[in-house]
Every structure is written in C-alpha cells, then in structure tokens.
Amino acid sequence: MIIVILLLTTVFAFPKYKQNLFVTKPDSLKKLAYQLSMASDLQVDVDQDQVCTWLKEYTLTTAQDAYYAKLASSFLEECQVDYNIDLPIIDQDDFESIYYNSLLNGQCPKLEYFITAGGAAKPQLKKQDDSYKTAAQVYHLATICNDNKVHEAIQEAIFNFQELYDGVSGVLDRDNSAAVTASLLYSFFTFNITNLHPKLQEILQNQIYQQTIINFLFQRTTVLGSIDEQYWITKLFQLTQVNSIIYPIFQDYYLVNKGKALINIKFVNFKGEKVQPTEVKAFINNENYTYTPIKSKEFSGYFEVSQVGSLPFELHFPNYVFKYTIKVLHEIEIEEVMFDVVDSKTSKPNFHHSVENGEEYPAILNANEKSFLHVIIKTKKQVKSQVAIRLVHPKHPSATTQVFAEYDTKRKIYYGIIDFGDPDHVTPLNAIYQVELLLADSNVVPKRWSFLKIDTKFQAQTTFQNDNYYKLPQEIVHQFNQEQPEVPFLFVSFFVVIIVIAFVFFLRILSNLNLSFDKLPKDNSTIVYLFLALIIGLFVVLTLFWIKLNLIETVTVLGILSVPLVVVGNYALLALRKSEKLD
C-alpha cells in the first residue's frame, strides 16, 4: 500500500544520508557546512579534527563563503576559523549577495523590495537563474529577521503562492528543484504564526498544507537528492510540526463479519513510531464512525463499518483531513462442491464425487467428446457475485475455457455444466485438465480454487501447433520517396539561354519575311493558316514553360511540335513564294 511504502521510504531515507557524510573531503564549502548540520541533526559522530583541517583549507572570498564557514564552525567546538573578511559593496539588485550578507551579519533587509505579490522574485534582480529559488531565500530570511513582524508584502506573497497549496508537484514543475520546495516548506513551518494575518494562519494550518508535506516527503525520501535537498529535508524532519503529523496505515481490504467490518488502522508519525491519536473521526457519505483505541502491536484502533464495497473513507484530525478509499468485502464460505461426469446430455448425474472448501479430489476423472461435467456449488448464503467453472489446459492457455454457474433460487445452489463435445467451448485436445472454481465480484474476496483433474480422450484431436496468444503487430516502417535532386543551376541556365536565342532568331526570320495578310495566297491559304496556328502553339508552349512546365517537359513538347512545324512551314513558305511570282 502507498502509505506503507511512505513509511518505509521515510524511515530508511536517513541511513542513505548518513552513509554519504564525510566519505571524502567535500568538494565545496557549502557541502561541508551542510554535512556538518546534517550530522548534528542525525546524531552522527564526526572526526572534528579532520573536518576542521578541511575547513581551514578553503579560501574565503565572498559573503557566501564566509557564511558557510561560520555555519560549519558552529558545529565544531574547538575549531577557530576567521570568517571576518573584507566584503565587496553590496549591489541592491543582487539579492543572492544580500541573502548571504544577511545570514552572515544577522541583518534583515526590506524583503518586500525583492518579491512580487505572486510569490516569485522580482524580475529586475540580477543573477536570477531561478526566481522561485530567490523567493525561497526571501521566505527564509523572513523567518530569522530581527524584528518580530513578518512584512505584509511577504504575507501577501505567501497567501498568493497557490502552487504550494495546490500540491508540491506544481512547484517542482516550475522550478524543477526539490531543494527549493523543501526550503519553502521549512520556512512556512518556522514562521512565527502569531505574527501572521489570521487568514494566512488558517491557510498554513489547513488540510492541503499538511497533505502537501506528506506527498512531498513521499516523493523525495525515496531518492538521495542533491546536498541542498538533503540539508533542507533533514531540517524539515527536525521540526515538531512535521513529526507530529499523524497518518494511517490501512490493510488491503476488510472482511464483513456478522454484517459489520472492523477497519483496523495503525497510526504512525514520520519517524515510523506508532502513535495513538486523541482526536480522530471517520466519515463515509457524511455518516460519522466512532474510533475505538485498542492495545495491539499491529493496530492502534478501529472503526466499525456496516457498508460494503469501495468506500471513500475520510479521517478527520484536528488540523487536516486524510482521504483514502477502503475496500470492505464479503468472504464467501463454500460448504461443498459436488460434481459428476456423464456420458450423454440426457444422462442424470449422481453427484457421488464431492470436496469441501480448499480440498482437491484425489482421483482423476475421464471424459471424451460425449461427456458432460455437472458441478454444484453450495454456499452458506447467496451473494451477488460471478461464479465460474474453468477448464485449464496444462500447456496451452488459449485452450482454457470457462462457463458461468447460475444460481438456483429453489435449491439455493450454484449449478454449472461443461459440454466437452461443444467445439466453441472446449478445444478437443487430449490432456489432463485442471478444473477450477472462480468467484469474483467488486464486493467479495476473489477466490480461485482448483478442486479436480480430468483426463480427456478425444477421438478426433485437434492439431495445436501455436498458442493463440495475442501478439503485438510488427512495427510498420514507412519508406518515403527520396527527395529528387534538383537540376544544376548552370545546366538550366544553359538551356534557357539556348531557348531564348532560338526564339529571338525565330522572330528575326519572321520579320525578314515581310509577312502580311495581303500576301496570303488566294488558292492555297489553308496551309498558311495551319502554319500560323502552329506558330501560336509554339508561343503557348513557351509561355507555359515560364509558368507551369519544367525544362524536360518543355523540350519534349517542342521536339514533338517541331516536326509538323517544319513540314507545314516549308509548304507554307513555298505557297507564299509561288504567290509572289504570280503577282
């Protein structure tokens, strides 16, 4: 179950942290300071002399270095480190420098200058790779300011920072940093809540905020994150507000006994310790259920429920509501299963074979294509559930078949028949089948009981080579036509120039002929008109070349058109010449 996993991953997260403390010299001063802080919180012994030697080897150049040196030295009793260095002038638009200077000197700037009403850092700040990281630093400073009043702008920003209250996943999606989220949660938990607006106090104490903590810790304690994340997670677990959160561990399902079910629950804290809540109520469909504490190693207490099925179960604690879906099921008690194999449809079964709940019949019965298996299932009471008889082939799962048993209201039994001669239900294969009884329903405990073996002897046996498992179709590999290479520019230009020269030459020849309609021959004018039509067709082809046809198509059409043009043109010119001589 999810909550059980949450418990285990939470408990076993810190050993992962401990194993990584000071294995080698940390590669940064921040990592050394954070590991010392974690070692103190987790009560891990540290070789202080060795760590002090490492600490003195770092060079301090910035306020960030000085702060981490101060933080580290606070955990080393006999290690004197000079972290008082000359710091550069602070740029008021560089909040990261302001943040570390404030942590170093204990001063608190006017935080409302650095954060928007929406919860993020203002866009004009320098070195702002992550505005929500800057916002988290602002919230952190708000918890340690010298004055006792949290700025109204900070309160407004917290109030409007809806991503946190809608779920940690919203924050993680925006800044992609669990360390930032842990820092936000730590700051919100350590605010002096009495200095906040009453409406903001209500937000920080409501159920969504508490559930967010549970979800976040469930996500992040399953992995060993960055050193920043480990540091803030460890600090979160030191807070009484976090460790005082009580959450339940449920069973997979609960059984109805004499019309009622006991919802046994174990309440634990984040350390995995069993606790007993003083105020807790349960609700299903607005119906109130009373909590009864019990002394047990496994459970803290129980609620007595009379409903059956998958139920939305709400646990109301003083500060939040925990929602969960529980399963309350009936367990069907089978008194007896009686069965018999007969040789024909009209034969009446004697039912002289029987087994009780959980038993398997010691003998193997025989059957062929003429046989019928009759099965009677007796239960203590009728329940609305599906009861089926399954015939399981030992080798080929696809040859397995099942039939549903119907309830006889008069005899108060379930009755099922398997016809071995029906090819639609039973595949004619010679084998020793396992006969199973199946019970399934949303409100009952599923049951699968193998109670009999049957040896089948079919005269006409089916050849069964391949099992009919569903197989994923082969991936379709699309073969796209390769892109045709473009015709070289020089090649196209060469032919274009030739066509233009030929066309100019053609126009020149026509102009030398001094053609006119007055010179058309009177007796043979058809050939001349045909020649003119071919010339117009030539112009059409050249025009299409510029707007539609490509070079190859144009040359092809011109080649075809040139043959009749030459022949007809020759006759047309001869006709014109004869006409001139006659004139």
Coordinates of C-alpha atoms in Angstrom, one line a residue, residues 171-542:
V171 CA 6.2 23.9 -7.6
L172 CA 8.5 21.1 -8.8
D173 CA 7.3 21.6 -12.3
R174 CA 8.0 25.3 -12.2
D175 CA 11.5 25.3 -10.6
N176 CA 12.5 21.7 -11.1
S177 CA 14.2 21.7 -7.7
A178 CA 13.1 19.7 -4.7
A179 CA 15.6 21.6 -2.6
V180 CA 13.7 24.8 -3.2
T181 CA 10.4 23.2 -2.3
A182 CA 11.9 21.8 0.9
S183 CA 13.3 25.2 1.8
L184 CA 9.8 26.8 1.2
L185 CA 8.1 24.2 3.4
Y186 CA 10.7 24.7 6.1
S187 CA 10.3 28.5 6.1
F188 CA 6.5 28.3 6.1
F189 CA 6.6 25.9 9.1
T190 CA 9.0 28.0 11.1
F191 CA 7.2 31.3 10.7
N192 CA 6.1 32.8 13.9
I193 CA 2.5 32.1 13.1
T194 CA 1.1 34.5 15.7
N195 CA 2.6 37.4 13.7
L196 CA 0.7 36.4 10.5
H197 CA -2.7 37.6 9.3
P198 CA -5.5 35.3 10.7
K199 CA -6.5 34.2 7.2
L200 CA -2.9 33.2 6.4
Q201 CA -2.7 31.3 9.7
E202 CA -5.7 29.3 8.6
I203 CA -4.0 28.5 5.2
L204 CA -0.8 27.3 6.9
Q205 CA -2.8 25.0 9.2
N206 CA -5.3 23.6 6.7
Q207 CA -5.5 20.1 5.3
I208 CA -4.0 20.9 1.9
Y209 CA -0.8 22.1 3.5
Q210 CA -0.5 19.1 5.7
Q211 CA -1.2 16.7 2.8
T212 CA 1.4 18.6 0.7
I213 CA 4.0 17.7 3.3
I214 CA 3.1 14.1 3.1
N215 CA 3.2 14.0 -0.7
F216 CA 6.4 15.8 -0.8
L217 CA 8.2 13.6 1.7
F218 CA 6.8 10.5 -0.1
Q219 CA 8.4 11.7 -3.3
R220 CA 11.7 12.9 -2.1
T221 CA 12.7 10.4 0.6
T222 CA 12.8 7.6 -1.9
V223 CA 15.9 9.1 -3.6
L224 CA 19.2 10.6 -2.5
G225 CA 19.0 14.1 -3.9
S226 CA 21.4 17.0 -4.0
I227 CA 23.2 18.2 -0.9
D228 CA 20.8 21.2 -0.8
E229 CA 17.8 18.9 -0.8
Q230 CA 19.3 16.6 1.9
Y231 CA 20.0 19.6 4.1
W232 CA 16.5 21.0 3.9
I233 CA 14.8 17.6 4.2
T234 CA 16.8 16.9 7.3
K235 CA 15.9 20.2 8.8
L236 CA 12.2 19.5 8.0
F237 CA 12.3 16.2 9.9
Q238 CA 13.6 18.0 13.0
L239 CA 10.5 20.2 13.2
T240 CA 7.9 19.2 15.7
Q241 CA 5.2 20.3 13.3
V242 CA 6.3 17.7 10.8
N243 CA 7.0 14.8 13.2
S244 CA 3.7 15.4 15.0
I245 CA 1.8 14.7 11.8
I246 CA -0.2 11.5 12.2
Y247 CA -1.2 9.4 9.2
P248 CA -2.8 6.0 9.0
I249 CA -1.6 2.7 7.6
F250 CA -4.5 0.6 6.1
Q251 CA -4.9 -3.0 5.1
D252 CA -5.6 -4.0 1.5
Y253 CA -9.2 -4.8 2.4
Y254 CA -11.5 -5.6 5.3
L255 CA -13.9 -8.5 5.7
V256 CA -17.5 -8.3 6.8
N257 CA -18.3 -10.5 9.9
K258 CA -21.9 -10.7 11.0
G259 CA -22.9 -7.7 8.9
K260 CA -20.1 -5.4 10.2
A261 CA -16.4 -4.9 9.4
L262 CA -13.6 -3.6 11.7
I263 CA -11.5 -1.0 9.9
N264 CA -8.2 -1.7 11.7
I265 CA -5.7 1.1 11.4
K266 CA -2.2 1.7 12.6
F267 CA -1.3 5.4 13.2
V268 CA 2.4 6.4 12.9
N269 CA 4.5 9.5 12.7
F270 CA 7.2 10.3 10.2
K271 CA 9.8 8.5 12.3
G272 CA 7.8 5.3 11.9
E273 CA 6.8 5.3 15.5
K274 CA 3.4 4.0 16.5
V275 CA 1.2 6.7 18.0
Q276 CA -2.4 7.0 19.4
P277 CA -4.4 10.0 18.2
T278 CA -6.5 11.7 20.8
E279 CA -9.0 13.2 18.4
V280 CA -9.9 11.4 15.2
K281 CA -13.2 10.8 13.4
A282 CA -14.1 8.9 10.3
F283 CA -16.8 9.7 7.7
I284 CA -18.3 7.7 4.9
N285 CA -21.1 9.5 2.9
N286 CA -21.4 12.0 5.8
E287 CA -22.0 9.2 8.3
N288 CA -19.9 9.5 11.4
Y289 CA -18.0 6.5 12.7
T290 CA -16.5 6.3 16.2
Y291 CA -12.9 5.5 16.8
T292 CA -12.1 2.8 19.3
P293 CA -8.5 2.6 20.5
I294 CA -7.0 -0.8 21.1
K295 CA -3.8 -2.2 22.6
S296 CA -2.2 -4.2 19.8
K297 CA 1.3 -4.5 18.2
E298 CA -0.3 -4.4 14.8
F299 CA -3.1 -1.8 15.1
S300 CA -3.8 1.4 17.0
G301 CA -7.5 1.1 16.8
Y302 CA -10.5 0.5 14.6
F303 CA -13.8 1.9 13.2
E304 CA -16.8 -0.4 12.9
V305 CA -18.4 -0.1 9.5
S306 CA -21.6 -1.6 8.2
Q307 CA -21.2 -0.7 4.5
V308 CA -19.8 -2.9 1.8
G309 CA -17.7 -2.1 -1.3
S310 CA -15.1 0.5 -2.2
L311 CA -15.8 3.4 0.1
P312 CA -14.3 6.9 0.3
F313 CA -13.0 7.0 3.8
E314 CA -12.2 10.4 5.4
L315 CA -10.2 10.6 8.7
H316 CA -10.6 14.0 10.4
F317 CA -7.7 15.0 12.5
P318 CA -7.6 18.3 14.5
N319 CA -5.6 20.1 11.7
Y320 CA -6.3 18.2 8.5
V321 CA -8.4 15.6 6.7
F322 CA -6.9 12.4 5.3
K323 CA -8.8 10.9 2.4
Y324 CA -8.5 7.3 1.4
T325 CA -10.5 4.6 -0.4
I326 CA -11.1 1.4 1.6
K327 CA -12.4 -1.9 0.5
V328 CA -15.0 -3.7 2.6
L329 CA -15.6 -7.2 1.2
H330 CA -17.7 -10.3 1.9
E331 CA -15.9 -13.6 2.1
I332 CA -17.9 -16.4 0.5
E333 CA -17.8 -19.6 2.5
I334 CA -18.2 -22.6 0.3
E335 CA -19.6 -25.5 2.2
E336 CA -19.3 -28.2 -0.5
V337 CA -18.7 -28.8 -4.3
M338 CA -20.3 -31.8 -5.8
F339 CA -19.6 -33.0 -9.4
D340 CA -20.1 -35.9 -11.8
V341 CA -19.1 -36.7 -15.4
V342 CA -21.9 -38.3 -17.5
D343 CA -21.8 -39.9 -21.0
S344 CA -24.7 -38.1 -22.7
K345 CA -26.8 -35.0 -22.4
T346 CA -29.8 -37.0 -21.2
S347 CA -27.9 -38.9 -18.5
K348 CA -28.7 -37.9 -15.0
P349 CA -25.6 -37.2 -12.8
N350 CA -25.4 -38.9 -9.4
F351 CA -23.0 -36.4 -7.8
H352 CA -21.3 -39.1 -5.8
H353 CA -18.0 -37.0 -6.0
S354 CA -17.5 -34.1 -3.7
V355 CA -14.9 -32.0 -1.9
E356 CA -15.1 -29.4 0.9
N357 CA -13.7 -25.9 0.8
G358 CA -10.0 -25.9 -0.2
E359 CA -9.7 -29.6 -1.0
E360 CA -8.7 -31.3 -4.3
Y361 CA -10.4 -34.5 -5.4
P362 CA -7.7 -37.3 -5.1
A363 CA -8.8 -39.2 -8.3
I364 CA -8.6 -38.2 -11.9
L365 CA -11.9 -38.5 -13.8
N366 CA -12.1 -39.3 -17.5
A367 CA -14.0 -37.5 -20.3
N368 CA -14.4 -37.5 -24.1
E369 CA -16.4 -35.6 -26.7
K370 CA -19.6 -37.2 -25.5
S371 CA -19.1 -36.2 -21.8
F372 CA -20.7 -33.6 -19.7
L373 CA -19.3 -32.3 -16.4
H374 CA -22.0 -31.2 -13.9
V375 CA -20.9 -29.1 -10.9
I376 CA -23.0 -28.0 -7.9
I377 CA -21.6 -25.3 -5.5
K378 CA -23.1 -24.9 -2.1
T379 CA -22.6 -21.7 -0.2
K380 CA -23.9 -20.6 3.2
K381 CA -25.8 -17.7 1.7
Q382 CA -26.4 -16.3 -1.7
V383 CA -24.3 -13.4 -2.8
K384 CA -24.4 -11.3 -5.9
S385 CA -21.2 -12.4 -7.4
Q386 CA -19.9 -14.1 -10.5
V387 CA -19.3 -17.9 -10.1
A388 CA -17.5 -19.7 -12.9
I389 CA -16.0 -23.1 -13.6
R390 CA -12.8 -23.0 -15.6
L391 CA -11.1 -25.8 -17.5
V392 CA -7.4 -25.1 -17.6
H393 CA -5.2 -26.8 -20.2
P394 CA -1.7 -27.7 -18.8
K395 CA 0.2 -26.4 -21.8
H396 CA -1.9 -24.1 -24.0
P397 CA -3.5 -21.2 -22.1
S398 CA -5.6 -20.4 -25.1
A399 CA -7.2 -23.8 -24.9
T400 CA -8.5 -22.9 -21.5
T401 CA -12.3 -22.4 -21.3
Q402 CA -14.8 -21.4 -18.6
V403 CA -18.6 -21.4 -18.1
F404 CA -20.6 -19.4 -15.6
A405 CA -22.6 -21.2 -12.9
E406 CA -26.2 -20.0 -12.4
Y407 CA -27.9 -19.7 -9.0
D408 CA -30.9 -21.9 -8.4
T409 CA -33.2 -20.0 -6.0
K410 CA -35.2 -23.0 -5.1
R411 CA -32.4 -25.3 -4.2
K412 CA -30.1 -22.4 -3.2
I413 CA -27.1 -23.7 -5.1
Y414 CA -24.9 -22.6 -8.0
Y415 CA -25.1 -25.0 -11.0
G416 CA -22.7 -25.3 -13.9
I417 CA -22.3 -27.7 -16.9
I418 CA -19.3 -28.1 -19.2
D419 CA -20.1 -29.8 -22.6
F420 CA -16.9 -31.5 -23.8
G421 CA -18.5 -32.0 -27.3
D422 CA -19.0 -28.3 -27.9
P423 CA -16.1 -27.1 -30.0
D424 CA -17.0 -23.5 -29.3
H425 CA -16.2 -24.0 -25.6
V426 CA -13.8 -27.0 -25.4
T427 CA -10.9 -27.5 -27.7
P428 CA -10.6 -31.2 -28.5
L429 CA -7.1 -31.8 -27.1
N430 CA -6.0 -34.9 -25.1
A431 CA -4.6 -33.7 -21.8
I432 CA -5.1 -33.7 -18.1
Y433 CA -7.1 -30.6 -17.4
Q434 CA -7.3 -28.7 -14.1
V435 CA -10.9 -27.8 -13.1
E436 CA -11.1 -24.5 -11.1
L437 CA -13.8 -22.7 -9.3
L438 CA -13.7 -18.9 -9.6
L439 CA -15.6 -16.4 -7.6
A440 CA -15.3 -12.7 -8.4
D441 CA -17.2 -9.5 -7.6
S442 CA -16.5 -6.0 -6.6
N443 CA -17.9 -6.7 -3.1
V444 CA -16.4 -10.1 -2.4
V445 CA -13.0 -11.5 -1.7
P446 CA -11.8 -13.1 -5.0
K447 CA -11.3 -16.8 -4.8
R448 CA -9.7 -19.3 -7.1
W449 CA -9.9 -23.0 -6.1
S450 CA -8.6 -25.9 -8.1
F451 CA -10.6 -28.9 -7.0
L452 CA -10.5 -31.6 -9.7
K453 CA -8.4 -33.1 -12.6
I454 CA -10.0 -34.5 -15.8
D455 CA -8.2 -36.7 -18.3
T456 CA -9.7 -36.1 -21.8
K457 CA -9.6 -38.7 -24.6
F458 CA -10.9 -37.3 -27.9
Q459 CA -11.2 -39.5 -31.0
A460 CA -10.6 -36.6 -33.3
Q461 CA -8.0 -34.5 -31.7
T462 CA -7.1 -31.0 -33.0
T463 CA -3.6 -30.3 -34.1
F464 CA -2.5 -27.4 -31.9
Q465 CA 0.9 -26.1 -33.0
N466 CA 0.9 -22.4 -31.9
D467 CA -0.8 -20.9 -28.9
N468 CA -3.1 -18.1 -29.8
Y469 CA -1.5 -15.5 -27.6
Y470 CA -2.2 -12.0 -28.7
K471 CA 1.0 -10.6 -30.2
L472 CA 1.7 -7.0 -30.9
P473 CA 1.8 -6.3 -34.6
Q474 CA 5.1 -5.7 -36.3
E475 CA 6.1 -2.1 -36.4
I476 CA 5.3 -0.5 -39.7
V477 CA 8.4 1.0 -41.2
H478 CA 7.4 3.7 -43.6
Q479 CA 9.5 4.1 -46.7
F480 CA 9.3 7.6 -48.0
N481 CA 10.3 8.5 -51.5
Q482 CA 13.7 10.1 -51.5
E483 CA 13.7 13.7 -52.4
Q484 CA 14.6 14.2 -56.1
P485 CA 17.9 16.1 -56.5
E486 CA 17.5 19.5 -58.1
V487 CA 18.7 20.1 -61.6
P488 CA 22.0 22.1 -61.5
F489 CA 21.6 25.8 -62.0
L490 CA 24.2 26.1 -64.7
F491 CA 22.5 23.3 -66.7
V492 CA 19.1 25.0 -66.5
S493 CA 20.6 28.4 -67.4
F494 CA 22.4 26.9 -70.4
F495 CA 19.1 25.6 -71.9
V496 CA 17.2 28.7 -71.0
V497 CA 19.8 30.8 -72.9
I498 CA 19.6 28.5 -75.9
I499 CA 15.8 28.7 -76.0
V500 CA 15.8 32.5 -75.7
I501 CA 18.4 32.8 -78.6
A502 CA 16.4 30.4 -80.7
F503 CA 13.3 32.3 -80.1
V504 CA 14.9 35.7 -80.9
F505 CA 16.4 34.1 -84.1
F506 CA 12.9 32.8 -84.9
L507 CA 11.4 36.3 -84.6
R508 CA 14.2 37.7 -86.7
I509 CA 13.5 35.3 -89.5
L510 CA 9.8 36.1 -89.4
S511 CA 10.5 39.8 -89.6
N512 CA 12.6 39.3 -92.7
L513 CA 9.8 37.5 -94.5
N514 CA 7.6 40.7 -94.5
L515 CA 4.5 38.7 -93.9
S516 CA 1.1 40.3 -94.1
F517 CA -2.4 39.1 -94.7
D518 CA -2.5 40.8 -98.1
K519 CA 0.2 38.5 -99.3
L520 CA -1.7 35.3 -98.5
P521 CA -2.2 33.1 -101.5
K522 CA -5.7 33.0 -102.9
D523 CA -5.8 29.4 -104.0
N524 CA -3.9 27.6 -101.1
S525 CA -4.4 29.7 -97.9
T526 CA -5.3 26.7 -95.6
I527 CA -1.7 25.6 -95.3
V528 CA -0.6 29.1 -94.3
Y529 CA -3.3 29.4 -91.6
L530 CA -2.2 26.0 -90.3
F531 CA 1.4 27.3 -90.2
L532 CA 0.2 30.3 -88.2
A533 CA -1.7 28.1 -85.8
L534 CA 1.4 26.0 -85.2
I535 CA 3.4 29.2 -84.5
I536 CA 0.8 30.3 -82.0
G537 CA 1.0 26.9 -80.4
L538 CA 4.7 27.4 -80.1
F539 CA 4.1 30.7 -78.2
V540 CA 1.7 28.9 -75.9
V541 CA 4.3 26.2 -75.1
L542 CA 7.0 28.8 -74.3

